[in-house]
PDB file of C-alpha atoms in Angstrom:
ATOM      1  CA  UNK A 136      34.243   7.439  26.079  1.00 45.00           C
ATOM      2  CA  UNK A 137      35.682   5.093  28.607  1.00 46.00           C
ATOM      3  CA  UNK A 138      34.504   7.424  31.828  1.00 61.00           C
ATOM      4  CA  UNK A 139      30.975   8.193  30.492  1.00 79.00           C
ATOM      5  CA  UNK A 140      30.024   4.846  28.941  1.00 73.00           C
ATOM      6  CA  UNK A 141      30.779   1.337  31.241  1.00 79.00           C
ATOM      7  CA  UNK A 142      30.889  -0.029  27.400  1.00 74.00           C
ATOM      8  CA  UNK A 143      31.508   1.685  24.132  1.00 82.00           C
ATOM      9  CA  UNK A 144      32.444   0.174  20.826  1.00 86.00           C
ATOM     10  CA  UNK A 145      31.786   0.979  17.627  1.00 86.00           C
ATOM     11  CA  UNK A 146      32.514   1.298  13.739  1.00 86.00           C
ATOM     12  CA  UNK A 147      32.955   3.339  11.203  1.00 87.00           C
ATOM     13  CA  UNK A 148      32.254   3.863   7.344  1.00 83.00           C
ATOM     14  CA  UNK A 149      35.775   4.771   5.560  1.00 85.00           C
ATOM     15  CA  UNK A 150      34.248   4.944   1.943  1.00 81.00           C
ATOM     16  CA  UNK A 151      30.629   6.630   2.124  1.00 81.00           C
ATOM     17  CA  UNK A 152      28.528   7.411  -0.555  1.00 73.00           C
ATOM     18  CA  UNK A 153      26.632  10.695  -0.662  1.00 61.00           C
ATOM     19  CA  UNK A 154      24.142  10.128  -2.367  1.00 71.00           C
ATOM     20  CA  UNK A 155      21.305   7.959  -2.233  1.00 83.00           C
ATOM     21  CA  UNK A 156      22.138   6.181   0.882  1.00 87.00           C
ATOM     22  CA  UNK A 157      24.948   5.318   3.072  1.00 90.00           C
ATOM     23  CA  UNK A 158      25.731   4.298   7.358  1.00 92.00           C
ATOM     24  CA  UNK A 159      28.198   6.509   8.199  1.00 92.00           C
ATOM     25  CA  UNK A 160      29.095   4.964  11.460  1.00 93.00           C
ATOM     26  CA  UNK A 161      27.427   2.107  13.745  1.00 93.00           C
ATOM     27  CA  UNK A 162      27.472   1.014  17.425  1.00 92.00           C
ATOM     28  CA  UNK A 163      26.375   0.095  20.950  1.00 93.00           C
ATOM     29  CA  UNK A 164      26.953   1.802  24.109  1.00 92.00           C
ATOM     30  CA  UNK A 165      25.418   1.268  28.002  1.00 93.00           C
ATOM     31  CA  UNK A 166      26.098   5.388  29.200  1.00 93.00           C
ATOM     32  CA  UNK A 167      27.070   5.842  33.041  1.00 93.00           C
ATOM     33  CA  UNK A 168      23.661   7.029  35.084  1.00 94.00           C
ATOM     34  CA  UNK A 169      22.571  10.752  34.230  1.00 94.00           C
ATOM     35  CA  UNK A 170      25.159  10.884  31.133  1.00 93.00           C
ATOM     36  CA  UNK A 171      23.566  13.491  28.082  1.00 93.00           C
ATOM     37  CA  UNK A 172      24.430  13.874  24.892  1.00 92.00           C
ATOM     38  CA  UNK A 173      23.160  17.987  23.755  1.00 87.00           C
ATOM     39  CA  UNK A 174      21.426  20.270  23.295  1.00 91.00           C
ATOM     40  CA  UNK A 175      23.034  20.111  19.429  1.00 92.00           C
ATOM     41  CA  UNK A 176      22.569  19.361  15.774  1.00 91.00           C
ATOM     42  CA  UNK A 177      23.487  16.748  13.541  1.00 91.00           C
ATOM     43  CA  UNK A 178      23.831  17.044   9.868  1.00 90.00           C
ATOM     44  CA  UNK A 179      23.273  13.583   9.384  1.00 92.00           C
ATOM     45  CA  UNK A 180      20.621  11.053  10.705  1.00 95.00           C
ATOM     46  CA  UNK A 181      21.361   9.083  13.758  1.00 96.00           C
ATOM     47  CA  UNK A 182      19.066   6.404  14.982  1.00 96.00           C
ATOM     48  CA  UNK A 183      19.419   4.727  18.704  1.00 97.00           C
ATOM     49  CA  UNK A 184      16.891   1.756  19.374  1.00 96.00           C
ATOM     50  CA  UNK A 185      16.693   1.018  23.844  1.00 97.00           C
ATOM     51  CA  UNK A 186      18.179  -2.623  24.430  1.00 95.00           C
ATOM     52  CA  UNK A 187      18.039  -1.807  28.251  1.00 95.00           C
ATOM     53  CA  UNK A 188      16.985   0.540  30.543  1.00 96.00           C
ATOM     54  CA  UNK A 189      15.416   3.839  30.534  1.00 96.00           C
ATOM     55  CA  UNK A 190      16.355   7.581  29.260  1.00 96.00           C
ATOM     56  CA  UNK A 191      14.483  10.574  28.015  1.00 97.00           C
ATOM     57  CA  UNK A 192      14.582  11.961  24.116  1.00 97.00           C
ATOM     58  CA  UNK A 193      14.143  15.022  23.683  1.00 95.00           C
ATOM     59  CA  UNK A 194      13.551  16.800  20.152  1.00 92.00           C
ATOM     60  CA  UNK A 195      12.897  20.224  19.628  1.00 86.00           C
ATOM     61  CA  UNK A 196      10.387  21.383  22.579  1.00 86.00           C
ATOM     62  CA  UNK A 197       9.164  17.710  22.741  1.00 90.00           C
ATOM     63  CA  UNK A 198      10.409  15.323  25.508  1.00 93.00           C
ATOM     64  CA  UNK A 199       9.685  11.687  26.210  1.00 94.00           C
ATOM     65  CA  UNK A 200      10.729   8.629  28.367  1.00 95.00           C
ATOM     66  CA  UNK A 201      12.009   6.004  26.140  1.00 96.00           C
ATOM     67  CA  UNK A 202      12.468   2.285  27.599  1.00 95.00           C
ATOM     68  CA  UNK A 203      13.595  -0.887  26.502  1.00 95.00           C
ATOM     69  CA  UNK A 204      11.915  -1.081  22.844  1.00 94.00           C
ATOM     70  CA  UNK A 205      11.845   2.336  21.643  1.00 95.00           C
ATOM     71  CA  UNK A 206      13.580   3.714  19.120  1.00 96.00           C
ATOM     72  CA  UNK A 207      14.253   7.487  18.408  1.00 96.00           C
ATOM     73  CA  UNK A 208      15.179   9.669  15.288  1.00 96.00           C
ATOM     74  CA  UNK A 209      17.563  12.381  15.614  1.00 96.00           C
ATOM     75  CA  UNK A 210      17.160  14.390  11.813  1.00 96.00           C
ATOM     76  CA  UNK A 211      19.216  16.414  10.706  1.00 93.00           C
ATOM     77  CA  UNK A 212      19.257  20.077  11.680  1.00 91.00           C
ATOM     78  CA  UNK A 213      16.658  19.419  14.609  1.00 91.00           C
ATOM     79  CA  UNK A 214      17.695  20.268  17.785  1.00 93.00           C
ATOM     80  CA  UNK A 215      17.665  17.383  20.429  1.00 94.00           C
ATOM     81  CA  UNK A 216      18.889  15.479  23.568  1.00 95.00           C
ATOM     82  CA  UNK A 217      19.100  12.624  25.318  1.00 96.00           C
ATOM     83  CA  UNK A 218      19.818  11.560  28.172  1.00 96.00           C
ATOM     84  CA  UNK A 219      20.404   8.512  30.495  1.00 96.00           C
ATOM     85  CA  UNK A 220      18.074   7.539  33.489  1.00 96.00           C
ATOM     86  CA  UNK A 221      20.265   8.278  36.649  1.00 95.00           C
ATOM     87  CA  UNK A 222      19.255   4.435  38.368  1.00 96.00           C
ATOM     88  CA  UNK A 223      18.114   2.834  35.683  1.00 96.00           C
ATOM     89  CA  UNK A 224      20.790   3.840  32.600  1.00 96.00           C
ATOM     90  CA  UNK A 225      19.510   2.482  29.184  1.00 96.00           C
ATOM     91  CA  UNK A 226      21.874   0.219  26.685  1.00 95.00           C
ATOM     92  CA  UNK A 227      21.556   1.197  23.016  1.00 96.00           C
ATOM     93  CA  UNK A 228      22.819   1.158  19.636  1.00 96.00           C
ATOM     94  CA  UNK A 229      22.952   3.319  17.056  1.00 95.00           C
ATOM     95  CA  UNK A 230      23.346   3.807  13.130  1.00 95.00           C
ATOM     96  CA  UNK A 231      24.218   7.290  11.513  1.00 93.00           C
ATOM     97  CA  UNK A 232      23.203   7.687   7.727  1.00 93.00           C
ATOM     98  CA  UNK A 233      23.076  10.376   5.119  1.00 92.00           C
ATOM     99  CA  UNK A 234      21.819  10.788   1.851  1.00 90.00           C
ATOM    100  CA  UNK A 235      18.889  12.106  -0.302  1.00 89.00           C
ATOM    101  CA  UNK A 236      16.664   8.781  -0.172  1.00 89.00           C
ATOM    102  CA  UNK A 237      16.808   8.298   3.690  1.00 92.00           C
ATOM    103  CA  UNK A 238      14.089  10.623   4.673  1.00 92.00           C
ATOM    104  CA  UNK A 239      11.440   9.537   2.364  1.00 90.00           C
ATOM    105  CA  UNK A 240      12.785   5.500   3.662  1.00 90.00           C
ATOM    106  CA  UNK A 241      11.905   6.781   7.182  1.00 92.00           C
ATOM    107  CA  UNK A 242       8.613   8.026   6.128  1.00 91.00           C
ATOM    108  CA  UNK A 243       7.385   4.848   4.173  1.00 88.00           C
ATOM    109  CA  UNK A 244       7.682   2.919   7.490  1.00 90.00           C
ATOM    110  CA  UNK A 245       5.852   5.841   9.663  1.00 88.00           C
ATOM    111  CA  UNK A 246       9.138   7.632  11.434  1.00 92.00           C
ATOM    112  CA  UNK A 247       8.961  11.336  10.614  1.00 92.00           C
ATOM    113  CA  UNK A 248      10.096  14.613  12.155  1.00 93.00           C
ATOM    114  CA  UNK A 249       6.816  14.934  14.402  1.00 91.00           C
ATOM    115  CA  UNK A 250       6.973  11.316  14.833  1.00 92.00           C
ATOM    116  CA  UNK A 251      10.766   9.898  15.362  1.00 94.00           C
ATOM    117  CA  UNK A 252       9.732   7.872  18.658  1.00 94.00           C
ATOM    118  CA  UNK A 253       8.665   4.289  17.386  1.00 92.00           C
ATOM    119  CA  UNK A 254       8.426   0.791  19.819  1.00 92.00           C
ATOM    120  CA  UNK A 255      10.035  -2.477  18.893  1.00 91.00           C
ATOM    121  CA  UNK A 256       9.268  -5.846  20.538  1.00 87.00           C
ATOM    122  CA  UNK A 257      11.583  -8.065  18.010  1.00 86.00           C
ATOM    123  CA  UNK A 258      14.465  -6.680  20.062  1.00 91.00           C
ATOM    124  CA  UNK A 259      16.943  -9.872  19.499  1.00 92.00           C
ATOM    125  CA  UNK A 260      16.617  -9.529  15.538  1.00 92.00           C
ATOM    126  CA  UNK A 261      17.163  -6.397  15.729  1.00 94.00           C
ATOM    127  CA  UNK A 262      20.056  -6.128  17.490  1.00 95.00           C
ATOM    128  CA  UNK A 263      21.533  -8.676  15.387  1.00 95.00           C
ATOM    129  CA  UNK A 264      21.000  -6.762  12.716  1.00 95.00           C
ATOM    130  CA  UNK A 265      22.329  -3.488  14.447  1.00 96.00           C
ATOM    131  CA  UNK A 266      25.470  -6.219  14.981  1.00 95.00           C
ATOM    132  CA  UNK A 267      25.716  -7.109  11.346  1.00 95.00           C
ATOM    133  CA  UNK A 268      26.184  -3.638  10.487  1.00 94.00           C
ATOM    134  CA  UNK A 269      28.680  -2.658  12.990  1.00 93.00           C
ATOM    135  CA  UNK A 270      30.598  -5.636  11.858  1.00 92.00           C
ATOM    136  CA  UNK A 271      30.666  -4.699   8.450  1.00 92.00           C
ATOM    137  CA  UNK A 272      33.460  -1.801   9.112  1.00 90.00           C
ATOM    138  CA  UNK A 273      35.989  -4.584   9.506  1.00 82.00           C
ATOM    139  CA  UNK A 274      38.530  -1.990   8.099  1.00 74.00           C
ATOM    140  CA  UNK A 275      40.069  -4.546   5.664  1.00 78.00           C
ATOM    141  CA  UNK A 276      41.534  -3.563   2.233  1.00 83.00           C
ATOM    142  CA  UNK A 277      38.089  -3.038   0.310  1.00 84.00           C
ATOM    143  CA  UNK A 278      36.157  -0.587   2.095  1.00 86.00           C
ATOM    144  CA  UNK A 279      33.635   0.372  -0.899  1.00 87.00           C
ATOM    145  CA  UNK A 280      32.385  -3.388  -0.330  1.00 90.00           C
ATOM    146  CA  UNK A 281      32.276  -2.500   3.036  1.00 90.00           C
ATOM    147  CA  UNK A 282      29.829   0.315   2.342  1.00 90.00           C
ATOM    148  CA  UNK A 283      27.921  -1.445   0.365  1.00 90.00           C
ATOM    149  CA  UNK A 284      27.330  -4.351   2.838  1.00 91.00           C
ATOM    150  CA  UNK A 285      26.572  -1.811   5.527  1.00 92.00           C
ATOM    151  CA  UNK A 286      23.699  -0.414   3.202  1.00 91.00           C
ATOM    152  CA  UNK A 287      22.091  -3.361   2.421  1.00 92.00           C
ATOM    153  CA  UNK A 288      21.627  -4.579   6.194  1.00 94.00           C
ATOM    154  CA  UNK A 289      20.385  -0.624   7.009  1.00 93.00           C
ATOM    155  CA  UNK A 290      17.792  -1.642   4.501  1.00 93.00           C
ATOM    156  CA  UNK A 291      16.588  -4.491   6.645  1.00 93.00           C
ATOM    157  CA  UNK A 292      16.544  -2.550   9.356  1.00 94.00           C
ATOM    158  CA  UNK A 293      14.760  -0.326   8.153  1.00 92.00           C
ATOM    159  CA  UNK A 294      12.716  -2.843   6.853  1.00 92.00           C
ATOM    160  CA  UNK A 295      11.892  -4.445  10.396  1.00 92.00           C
ATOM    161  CA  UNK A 296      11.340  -1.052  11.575  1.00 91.00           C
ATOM    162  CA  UNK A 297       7.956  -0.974   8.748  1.00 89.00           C
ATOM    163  CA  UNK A 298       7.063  -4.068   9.934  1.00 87.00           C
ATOM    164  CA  UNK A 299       6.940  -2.901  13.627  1.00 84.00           C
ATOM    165  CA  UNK A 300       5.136  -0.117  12.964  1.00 78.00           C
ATOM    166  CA  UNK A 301       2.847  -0.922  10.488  1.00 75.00           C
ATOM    167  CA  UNK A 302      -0.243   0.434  11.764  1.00 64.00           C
ATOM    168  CA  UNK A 303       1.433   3.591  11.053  1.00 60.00           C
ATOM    169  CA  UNK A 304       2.252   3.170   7.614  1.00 57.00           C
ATOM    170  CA  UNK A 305       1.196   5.913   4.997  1.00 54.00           C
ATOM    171  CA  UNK A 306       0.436   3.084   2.375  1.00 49.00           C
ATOM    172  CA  UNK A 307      -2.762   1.810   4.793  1.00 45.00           C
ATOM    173  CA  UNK A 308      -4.356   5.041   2.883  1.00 43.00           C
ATOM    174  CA  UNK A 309      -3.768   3.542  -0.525  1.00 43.00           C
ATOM    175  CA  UNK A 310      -6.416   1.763  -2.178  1.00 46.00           C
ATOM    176  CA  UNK A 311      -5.476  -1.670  -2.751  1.00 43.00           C
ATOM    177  CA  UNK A 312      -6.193  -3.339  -6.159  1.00 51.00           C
ATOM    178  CA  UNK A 313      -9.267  -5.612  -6.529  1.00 68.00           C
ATOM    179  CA  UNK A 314      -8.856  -9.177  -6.983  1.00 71.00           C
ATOM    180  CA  UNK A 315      -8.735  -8.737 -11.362  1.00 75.00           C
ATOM    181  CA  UNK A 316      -6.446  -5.519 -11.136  1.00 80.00           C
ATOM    182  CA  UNK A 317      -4.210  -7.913  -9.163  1.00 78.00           C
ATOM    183  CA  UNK A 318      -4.684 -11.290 -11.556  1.00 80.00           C
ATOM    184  CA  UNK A 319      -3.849  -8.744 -14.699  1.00 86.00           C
ATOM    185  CA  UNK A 320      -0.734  -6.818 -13.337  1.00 86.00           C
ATOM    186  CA  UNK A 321       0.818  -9.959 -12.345  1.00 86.00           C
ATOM    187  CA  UNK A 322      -0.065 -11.189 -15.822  1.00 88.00           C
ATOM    188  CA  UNK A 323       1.609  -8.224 -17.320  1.00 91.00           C
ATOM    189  CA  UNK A 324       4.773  -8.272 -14.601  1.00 89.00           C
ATOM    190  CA  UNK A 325       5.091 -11.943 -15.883  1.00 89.00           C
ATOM    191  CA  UNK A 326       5.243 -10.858 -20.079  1.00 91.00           C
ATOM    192  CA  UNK A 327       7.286  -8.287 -19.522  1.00 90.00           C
ATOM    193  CA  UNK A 328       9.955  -9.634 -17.186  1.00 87.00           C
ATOM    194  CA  UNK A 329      10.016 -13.309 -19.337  1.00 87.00           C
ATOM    195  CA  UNK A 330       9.100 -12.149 -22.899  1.00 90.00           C
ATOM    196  CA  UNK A 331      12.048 -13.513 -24.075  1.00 89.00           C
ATOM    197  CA  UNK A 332      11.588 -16.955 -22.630  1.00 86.00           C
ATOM    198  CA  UNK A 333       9.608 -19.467 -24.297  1.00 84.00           C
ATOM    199  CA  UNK A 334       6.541 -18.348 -22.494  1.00 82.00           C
ATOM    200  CA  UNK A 335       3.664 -21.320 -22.359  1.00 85.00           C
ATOM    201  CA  UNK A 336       0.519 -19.022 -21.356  1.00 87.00           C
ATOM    202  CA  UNK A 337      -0.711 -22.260 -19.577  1.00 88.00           C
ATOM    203  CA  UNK A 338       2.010 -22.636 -17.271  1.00 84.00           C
ATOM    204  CA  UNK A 339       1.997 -19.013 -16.654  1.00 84.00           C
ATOM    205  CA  UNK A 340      -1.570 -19.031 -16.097  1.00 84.00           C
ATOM    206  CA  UNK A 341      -1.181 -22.049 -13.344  1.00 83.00           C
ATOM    207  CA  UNK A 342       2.001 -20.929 -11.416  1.00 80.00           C
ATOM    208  CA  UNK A 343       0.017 -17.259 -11.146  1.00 79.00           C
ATOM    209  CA  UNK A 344      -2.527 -19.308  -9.445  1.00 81.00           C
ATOM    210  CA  UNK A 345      -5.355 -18.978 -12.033  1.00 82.00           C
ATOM    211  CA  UNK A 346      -7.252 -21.254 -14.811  1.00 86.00           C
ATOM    212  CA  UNK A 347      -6.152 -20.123 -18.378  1.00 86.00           C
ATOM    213  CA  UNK A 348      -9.762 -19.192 -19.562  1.00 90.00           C
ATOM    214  CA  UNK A 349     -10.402 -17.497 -16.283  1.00 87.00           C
ATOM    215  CA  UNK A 350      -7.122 -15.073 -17.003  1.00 85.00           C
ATOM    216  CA  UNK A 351      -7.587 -14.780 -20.787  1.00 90.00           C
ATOM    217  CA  UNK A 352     -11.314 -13.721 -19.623  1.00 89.00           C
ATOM    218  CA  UNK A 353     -10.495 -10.734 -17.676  1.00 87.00           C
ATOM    219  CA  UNK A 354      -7.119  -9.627 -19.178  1.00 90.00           C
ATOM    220  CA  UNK A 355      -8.904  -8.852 -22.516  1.00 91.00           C
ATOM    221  CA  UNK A 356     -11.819  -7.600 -21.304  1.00 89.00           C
ATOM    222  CA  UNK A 357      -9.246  -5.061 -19.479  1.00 88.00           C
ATOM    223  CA  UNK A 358      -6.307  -4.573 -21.778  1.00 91.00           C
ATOM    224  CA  UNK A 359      -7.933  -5.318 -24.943  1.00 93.00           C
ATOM    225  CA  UNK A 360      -6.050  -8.027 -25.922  1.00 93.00           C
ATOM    226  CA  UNK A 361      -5.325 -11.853 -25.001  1.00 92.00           C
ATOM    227  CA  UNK A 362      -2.192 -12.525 -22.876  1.00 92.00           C
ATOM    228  CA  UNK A 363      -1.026 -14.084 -26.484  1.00 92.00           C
ATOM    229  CA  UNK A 364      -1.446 -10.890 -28.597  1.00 94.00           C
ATOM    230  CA  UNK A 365      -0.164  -8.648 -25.493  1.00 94.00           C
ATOM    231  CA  UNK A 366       2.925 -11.480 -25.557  1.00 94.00           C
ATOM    232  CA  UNK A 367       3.248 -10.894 -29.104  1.00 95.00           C
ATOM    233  CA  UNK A 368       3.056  -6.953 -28.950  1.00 95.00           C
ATOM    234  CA  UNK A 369       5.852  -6.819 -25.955  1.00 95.00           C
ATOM    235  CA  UNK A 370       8.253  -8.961 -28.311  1.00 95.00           C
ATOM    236  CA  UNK A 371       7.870  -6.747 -31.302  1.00 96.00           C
ATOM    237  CA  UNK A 372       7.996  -3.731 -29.453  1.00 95.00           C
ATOM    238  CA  UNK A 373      11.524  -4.771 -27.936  1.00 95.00           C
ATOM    239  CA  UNK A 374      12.784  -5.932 -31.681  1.00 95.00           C
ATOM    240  CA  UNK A 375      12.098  -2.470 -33.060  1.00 95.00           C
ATOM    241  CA  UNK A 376      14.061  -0.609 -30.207  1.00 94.00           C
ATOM    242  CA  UNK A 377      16.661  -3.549 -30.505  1.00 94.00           C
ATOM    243  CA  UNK A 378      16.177  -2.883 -34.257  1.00 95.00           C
ATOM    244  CA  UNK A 379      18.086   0.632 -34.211  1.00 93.00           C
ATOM    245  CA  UNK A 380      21.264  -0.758 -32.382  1.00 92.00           C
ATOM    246  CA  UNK A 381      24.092  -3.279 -34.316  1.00 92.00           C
ATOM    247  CA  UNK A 382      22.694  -6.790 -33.319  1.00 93.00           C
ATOM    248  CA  UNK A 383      22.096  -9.286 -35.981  1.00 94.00           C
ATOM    249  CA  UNK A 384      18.102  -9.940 -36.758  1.00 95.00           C
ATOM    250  CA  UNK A 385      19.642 -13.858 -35.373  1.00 94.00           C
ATOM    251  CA  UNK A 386      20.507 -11.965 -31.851  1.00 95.00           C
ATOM    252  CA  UNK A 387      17.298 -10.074 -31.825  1.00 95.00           C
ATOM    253  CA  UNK A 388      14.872 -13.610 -32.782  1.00 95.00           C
ATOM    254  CA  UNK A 389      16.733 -14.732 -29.598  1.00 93.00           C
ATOM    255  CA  UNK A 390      16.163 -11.974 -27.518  1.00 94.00           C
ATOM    256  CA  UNK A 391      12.736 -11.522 -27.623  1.00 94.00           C
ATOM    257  CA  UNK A 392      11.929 -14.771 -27.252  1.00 92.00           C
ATOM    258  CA  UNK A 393      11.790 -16.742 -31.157  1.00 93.00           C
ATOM    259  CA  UNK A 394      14.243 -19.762 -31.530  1.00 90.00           C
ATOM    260  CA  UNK A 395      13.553 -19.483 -35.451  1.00 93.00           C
ATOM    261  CA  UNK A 396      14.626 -16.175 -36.896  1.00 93.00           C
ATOM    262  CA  UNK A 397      12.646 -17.099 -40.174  1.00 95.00           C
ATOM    263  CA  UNK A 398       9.452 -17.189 -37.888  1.00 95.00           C
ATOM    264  CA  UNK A 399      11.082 -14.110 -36.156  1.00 95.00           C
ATOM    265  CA  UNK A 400      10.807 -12.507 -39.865  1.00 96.00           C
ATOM    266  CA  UNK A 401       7.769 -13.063 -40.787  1.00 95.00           C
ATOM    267  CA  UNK A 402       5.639 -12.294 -37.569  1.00 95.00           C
ATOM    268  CA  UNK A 403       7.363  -8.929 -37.682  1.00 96.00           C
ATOM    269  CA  UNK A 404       6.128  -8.504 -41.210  1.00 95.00           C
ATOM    270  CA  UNK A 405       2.280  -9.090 -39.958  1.00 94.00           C
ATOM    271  CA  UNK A 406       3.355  -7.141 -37.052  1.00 93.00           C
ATOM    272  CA  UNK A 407       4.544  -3.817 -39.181  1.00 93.00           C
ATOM    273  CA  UNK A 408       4.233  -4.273 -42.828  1.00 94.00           C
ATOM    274  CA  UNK A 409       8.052  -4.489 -43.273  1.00 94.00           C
ATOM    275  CA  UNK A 410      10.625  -7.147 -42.852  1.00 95.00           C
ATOM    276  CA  UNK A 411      13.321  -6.505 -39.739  1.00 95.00           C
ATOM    277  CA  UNK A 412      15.836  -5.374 -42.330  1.00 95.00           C
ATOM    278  CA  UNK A 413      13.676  -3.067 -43.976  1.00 94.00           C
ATOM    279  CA  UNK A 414      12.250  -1.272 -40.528  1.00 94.00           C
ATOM    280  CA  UNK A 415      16.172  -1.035 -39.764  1.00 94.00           C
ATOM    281  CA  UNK A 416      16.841   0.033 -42.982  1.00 92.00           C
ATOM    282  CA  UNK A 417      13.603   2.685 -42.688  1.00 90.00           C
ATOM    283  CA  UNK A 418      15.032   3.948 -39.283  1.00 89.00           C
ATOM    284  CA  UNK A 419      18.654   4.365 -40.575  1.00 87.00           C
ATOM    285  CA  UNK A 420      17.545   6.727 -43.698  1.00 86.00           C
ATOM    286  CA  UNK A 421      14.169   7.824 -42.890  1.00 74.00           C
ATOM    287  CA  UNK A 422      12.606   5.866 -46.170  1.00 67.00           C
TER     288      UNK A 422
END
């Protein structure tokens, strides 16, 4: 590396995972004038974002200048090359990657196979970044953590990536939600994420931004029910499932949301006809 590259360093992933996503190996390089990596083929993704300078990319029968700012996709099994401008040799870094969930990533934020060219102008957060994940191969005793920490930068990058590009992005050809779509799925987020607090519909109504008529308004003229009764039907639908497993009817008041296991008891009976001992009693022997 030393006689094509006037600086080299990188790291390197000793604990990858194969399967949903992992960096393989990270780095930064300025390549001596004219140097070229290819014609080849990877089996893994490798991504190289321009600090400095200039080369060409070339992928498949499709070649372009890339400058400080651009950042190019090598996929796997494409064939490609790149090379360094002979007065003008760029600086980059680089991130390798495998794994099933990487190409769909890519595509969320608009890279693809016919597209893998995209421009940055954020270039000092993302070379941090870039740093940060180099820096997480410190090859110390725990290299799974490693991995993991490697993974969850690559995420931001990729992340920044979307957020350069976004004019690109398949999801501009998704039909947003209107404004009461919006008000009642963040209604229902809310229940079903907190059900087991002790859930004031006020104060949810206020933090979410709305007035409590407005919300109980709309929600039952879409889901058929107040935000009360669709409160009510979340936490007895949870204490039947939690019904069939070995916690105490105590434990299961608690978990879905009742200080008062009497009170528990008896909203279950309006709720089903039967007592939470007999419905566990009816799922246990069919009767």
């Amino acid at each position: 590396m030393a006689l094509e590259h006037y600086h080299f360093t990188a790291g390197f992933n000793l604990a990858p995972d194969d399967h949903d996503l992992s960096v393989l190996f990270s780095g930064e390089g300025k390549p001596v004038p004219g140097h070229k990596m290819g014609p080849s083929v990877h089996d893994y993704y490798l991504i190289h974002t321009v600090i400095d300078g200039e080369g060409v990319f070339q992928s498949g029968s499709n070649s372009q200048g890339c400058s400080k700012g651009d950042t190019f996709v090598i996929f796997p099994g494409a064939l490609f090359s790149y090379q360094a401008d002979m007065d003008r040799p760029w600086t980059y870094v680089w991130v390798a990657l495998q794994g099933e969930a990487v190409e769909q990533l890519l595509h969320e934020v608009g890279i693809t196979r016919d597209k893998p060219i995209i421009h940055l102008d954020n270039l000092i957060e993302i070379h941090k970044v870039y740093e940060h994940i180099r820096l997480s191969f410190q090859q110390s005793a725990y290299p799974r953590l490693e991995s993991l920490e490697a993974s969850g930068w690559l995420r931001l990058l990729v992340h920044k990536f979307g957020v350069a590009n976004i004019s690109s992005l398949p999801s501009q050809s998704i039909e947003l939600p209107d404004v009461i779509d919006r008000q009642i799925d963040q209604a229902i987020r809310w229940i079903s994420l907190q059900f087991h607090q002790q859930i004031s519909i006020d104060h949810m109504a206020s933090s979410l931004g709305y007035h409590r008529a407005h919300l109980s308004k709309v929600f039952k003229q879409k889901i058929g029910m107040s935000p009360k009764q669709y409160l009510l039907k979340v936490r007895m639908d949870k204490a039947k499932k939690l019904l069939g497993g070995t916690l105490t009817i105590d434990q299961i008041s608690s978990s879905v949301g009742f200080n008062d296991a009497l009170y528990f008891s008896k909203q279950f009976r309006k709720w089903s006809g039967m007592s939470p001992s007999e419905f566990r009693n009816h799922l246990r022997t069919g009767k």
